[in-house]
Structure formats: C-alpha cells, structure tokens
Amino acid sequence: MSDTILIIGACGQIGSELTQKLRETYGNDHVVATDIREGNEDVTSSGPFEILDATDTEGILKIVQKYKVTQVYLMAAMLSATAEKYPQKAWELNMNSLLGVLELAKDKHIKQVYWPSSIASFGPTSPKINTPQQTIMEPTTVYGISKLAGEHWCNYYYNRYSVDVRSIRYPGIISWKTKPGGGTTDYAVDIYFKALENKSYECFLSENTRLPMMFMKDAIDATIKIMQTDAANIKTRTSYNLAAISFTPEEIAAEIKKHIPEFKISYKTDFRQQIADSWPQVIDDSQARQDWSWNHQFDLELMTKEMLKNLQ
Ligand code: SER
C-alpha cells in the first residue's frame, strides 16, 4: 500500500494500539507516530516517532512534508472528566487540532483524515435506549460540545471542500495495554486492574449506570475499516454511531466474579456520575453496519477473559 500515515496522539490509549496495528498493516516506516511527549516504548521504537503538539498546525505540516504523509489519524483529545476541570483548555485542544488538520486537507497536503467523536456528543435530551444515528443532540459537557461541533466541522469541510474526513462516535473503550486518562468510562478499565491487584474496587459510578462500551480490538478494527472503505459507501460525514456492548458496573463486577470469586465492588459516586447520566445507554449503530459492514466480536464475557488473561 502506498499510503503514509501520521498519527497524532500516538501514545494515548487508542493511539498506541492503533499505531501498532497500522504498522503491521502498512509497514513500520509508513506510519509516523507523534505525541506531545514520549510515552509508550513500543510506539516510539517500532517506527518513526516525533514530538508534536496537536494544535501546532505548522508543526504538523512540517511532518506531513518530511514523510510525504497522505492520511492523518487525529487521536489527541482531552476526555470528558478532565475537560470539566479545564473547559477552556479542552475546547482549545479538541477544536484547534481538528480545524488545523481539516485546513491541511483542504489545501491538499493530505488526502484523508480520521477524527474520533464520542457518545458524549449526545446529551440528556437524546433517547437513551437505541439512540439513533440522527436524533436530538444537546450535550452538556464541554467534551461533548467539542465533539458535536467537531462533527459538524467535518461535515462542513466534506461538503464545502470535498475533504475526505471520516469519523466514529466511540463508546467507552476497554483495553489492557495503555490506560485511558480523564474519561468517565475509565472505571471499566480500572476495575480489571484493581480486581487483580486488590480483589476489590471502589466505583465512581453507581451500580445501575449503563453505558455503551467496546473492547479495544473491535475499536481498532472499526477505525481502520472505516478508513479503508470505498468513499462512496461513507454516507455519513458527521460521525457514525458505533456499538458493541452496554453494561452497568454491577454487571461487569458479576462477570469478573466468575473468574475471581472473592472480588468485591463498592460504590462512591462523584461528579462523573452526572456526566454518565447525560449519555446514552445503548446505541443503535445499524447505519455503520449497513454502510461499511461493521461488526463487533467481543461481548462482555469474551472481553473479561481477554482482559484478565493479559493483565495477569
Ligand atoms: N470514553 C470517553 C470519556 O469517558 C467518552 O468518549 O470521556
């Protein structure tokens, strides 16, 4: 394949596994990993790596020209919980990075862009069960506002300048290689670490808080799949709903107990409860399944086995 890929935010939770998978697919030298700081050793040593601030559009252009980059995956963002602490900073990072990359695509420096949106782009007035692709979207978090605005910027650049930008509304992503940071769905990662370390976990969401979630492998597969799909099949240029599993803290704890019978969960909710309560519980992703044959592999049972096996 002749594409050369730039990943911005390559040391983050999704970026680190995406880098690895893209390097396997396109060849190590065809995938340039960048992040604001060095992190993941695999990422920095398995192929080209550069320090890059996602909001530095000039810096991005230099790297695009140096490596003859054709595609950008923009994975840098401030997640929901941290963004509530630094609303202004979150807006600047999440918006300026996207607008910069879209401008580079408009000016034909790059051919294709991937940018993730989130279930956070929905809000308390959206239907919570089987949330449709197109529905009321009134997010109440700064992260959600930035994602919804970003979706419309993507659509605008596609319609007005024919920029080939593609996007997915990720649910909470569960992984064992790199931990997430500053998200509301992070509990579903931490719980596995703590189950093995301490046989107990204090959860910051209440027992019945149902949220859409997905195992990392499925998220990576979806991300690469949407980018490799024929452009004619990408019918949504805001962002696609994407779903795999939905569960509550109580349900994930019960699944873990099947492997670690002594495991105990307790609950002490904080400000993240309000964020979670504003999001959908179950997402309808039939459009992604129809347009680009998306299909998930991991349910709660299989994911729990994988998580515990790899963390042990
Ligand atoms: N996982 C993200 C968060 O919790 C949602 O996209 O912020």
mmCIF file of N, CA and C and ligand atoms in Angstrom, residues 13 78-81 117-120 143 147 170-173 180-186 275 279, ligand 1:
data_model
loop_
_atom_site.group_PDB
_atom_site.id
_atom_site.type_symbol
_atom_site.label_atom_id
_atom_site.label_comp_id
_atom_site.label_asym_id
_atom_site.label_seq_id
_atom_site.Cartn_x
_atom_site.Cartn_y
_atom_site.Cartn_z
ATOM 1 N N GLN A 13 -4.358 6.048 24.855
ATOM 2 C CA GLN A 13 -4.988 4.731 25.000
ATOM 3 C C GLN A 13 -5.274 4.102 23.635
ATOM 4 N N MET A 78 -8.706 15.967 24.951
ATOM 5 C CA MET A 78 -8.903 15.939 26.397
ATOM 6 C C MET A 78 -10.267 15.292 26.646
ATOM 7 N N LEU A 79 -10.291 14.244 27.465
ATOM 8 C CA LEU A 79 -11.525 13.484 27.683
ATOM 9 C C LEU A 79 -12.488 14.173 28.660
ATOM 10 N N SER A 80 -13.658 13.559 28.813
ATOM 11 C CA SER A 80 -14.794 14.240 29.456
ATOM 12 C C SER A 80 -14.538 14.758 30.874
ATOM 13 N N ALA A 81 -13.970 13.915 31.731
ATOM 14 C CA ALA A 81 -13.840 14.317 33.141
ATOM 15 C C ALA A 81 -12.784 15.406 33.304
ATOM 16 N N SER A 117 -15.248 11.006 17.155
ATOM 17 C CA SER A 117 -16.232 11.643 18.018
ATOM 18 C C SER A 117 -16.567 10.647 19.132
ATOM 19 N N SER A 118 -17.672 10.825 19.809
ATOM 20 C CA SER A 118 -17.930 10.061 21.026
ATOM 21 C C SER A 118 -19.428 10.020 21.333
ATOM 22 N N ILE A 119 -19.821 9.049 22.148
ATOM 23 C CA ILE A 119 -21.181 9.024 22.679
ATOM 24 C C ILE A 119 -21.477 10.298 23.478
ATOM 25 N N ALA A 120 -20.409 11.010 23.874
ATOM 26 C CA ALA A 120 -20.569 12.258 24.630
ATOM 27 C C ALA A 120 -21.186 13.366 23.796
ATOM 28 N N TYR A 143 -16.574 18.532 26.729
ATOM 29 C CA TYR A 143 -16.060 17.495 25.816
ATOM 30 C C TYR A 143 -17.106 17.165 24.752
ATOM 31 N N LYS A 147 -17.048 17.711 20.706
ATOM 32 C CA LYS A 147 -17.224 16.599 19.757
ATOM 33 C C LYS A 147 -18.354 16.898 18.775
ATOM 34 N N TYR A 170 -17.129 6.919 19.249
ATOM 35 C CA TYR A 170 -16.711 5.798 20.094
ATOM 36 C C TYR A 170 -17.541 5.714 21.375
ATOM 37 N N PRO A 171 -17.859 4.501 21.778
ATOM 38 C CA PRO A 171 -18.338 4.295 23.151
ATOM 39 C C PRO A 171 -17.121 4.262 24.086
ATOM 40 N N GLY A 172 -17.289 3.898 25.336
ATOM 41 C CA GLY A 172 -16.146 3.722 26.237
ATOM 42 C C GLY A 172 -15.277 2.585 25.721
ATOM 43 N N ILE A 173 -13.957 2.798 25.679
ATOM 44 C CA ILE A 173 -13.060 1.794 25.101
ATOM 45 C C ILE A 173 -12.269 1.104 26.215
ATOM 46 N N PRO A 180 -6.682 4.497 29.809
ATOM 47 C CA PRO A 180 -7.227 5.793 29.412
ATOM 48 C C PRO A 180 -6.921 6.806 30.502
ATOM 49 N N GLY A 181 -7.147 8.071 30.241
ATOM 50 C CA GLY A 181 -6.934 9.087 31.274
ATOM 51 C C GLY A 181 -7.996 10.158 31.186
ATOM 52 N N GLY A 182 -8.682 10.387 32.296
ATOM 53 C CA GLY A 182 -9.588 11.528 32.368
ATOM 54 C C GLY A 182 -10.950 11.323 31.746
ATOM 55 N N GLY A 183 -11.343 10.080 31.511
ATOM 56 C CA GLY A 183 -12.670 9.814 30.948
ATOM 57 C C GLY A 183 -13.655 9.343 32.004
ATOM 58 N N THR A 184 -14.929 9.343 31.627
ATOM 59 C CA THR A 184 -15.990 8.893 32.533
ATOM 60 C C THR A 184 -16.176 7.380 32.453
ATOM 61 N N THR A 185 -15.800 6.795 31.323
ATOM 62 C CA THR A 185 -15.923 5.350 31.164
ATOM 63 C C THR A 185 -14.679 4.602 31.660
ATOM 64 N N ASP A 186 -13.688 5.327 32.181
ATOM 65 C CA ASP A 186 -12.418 4.721 32.627
ATOM 66 C C ASP A 186 -12.602 3.647 33.702
ATOM 67 N N ILE A 275 -22.092 13.230 34.492
ATOM 68 C CA ILE A 275 -21.689 13.123 33.077
ATOM 69 C C ILE A 275 -22.283 11.850 32.494
ATOM 70 N N TRP A 279 -25.487 10.682 29.178
ATOM 71 C CA TRP A 279 -25.130 9.968 27.943
ATOM 72 C C TRP A 279 -26.100 8.823 27.640
HETATM 73 N N1 SER B 1 -14.553 7.484 26.967
HETATM 74 C C1 SER B 1 -14.795 8.895 26.853
HETATM 75 C C2 SER B 1 -14.918 9.535 28.165
HETATM 76 O O1 SER B 1 -15.308 8.878 29.099
HETATM 77 C C3 SER B 1 -16.049 9.141 26.089
HETATM 78 O O2 SER B 1 -15.745 9.301 24.759
HETATM 79 O O3 SER B 1 -14.675 10.690 28.275
#
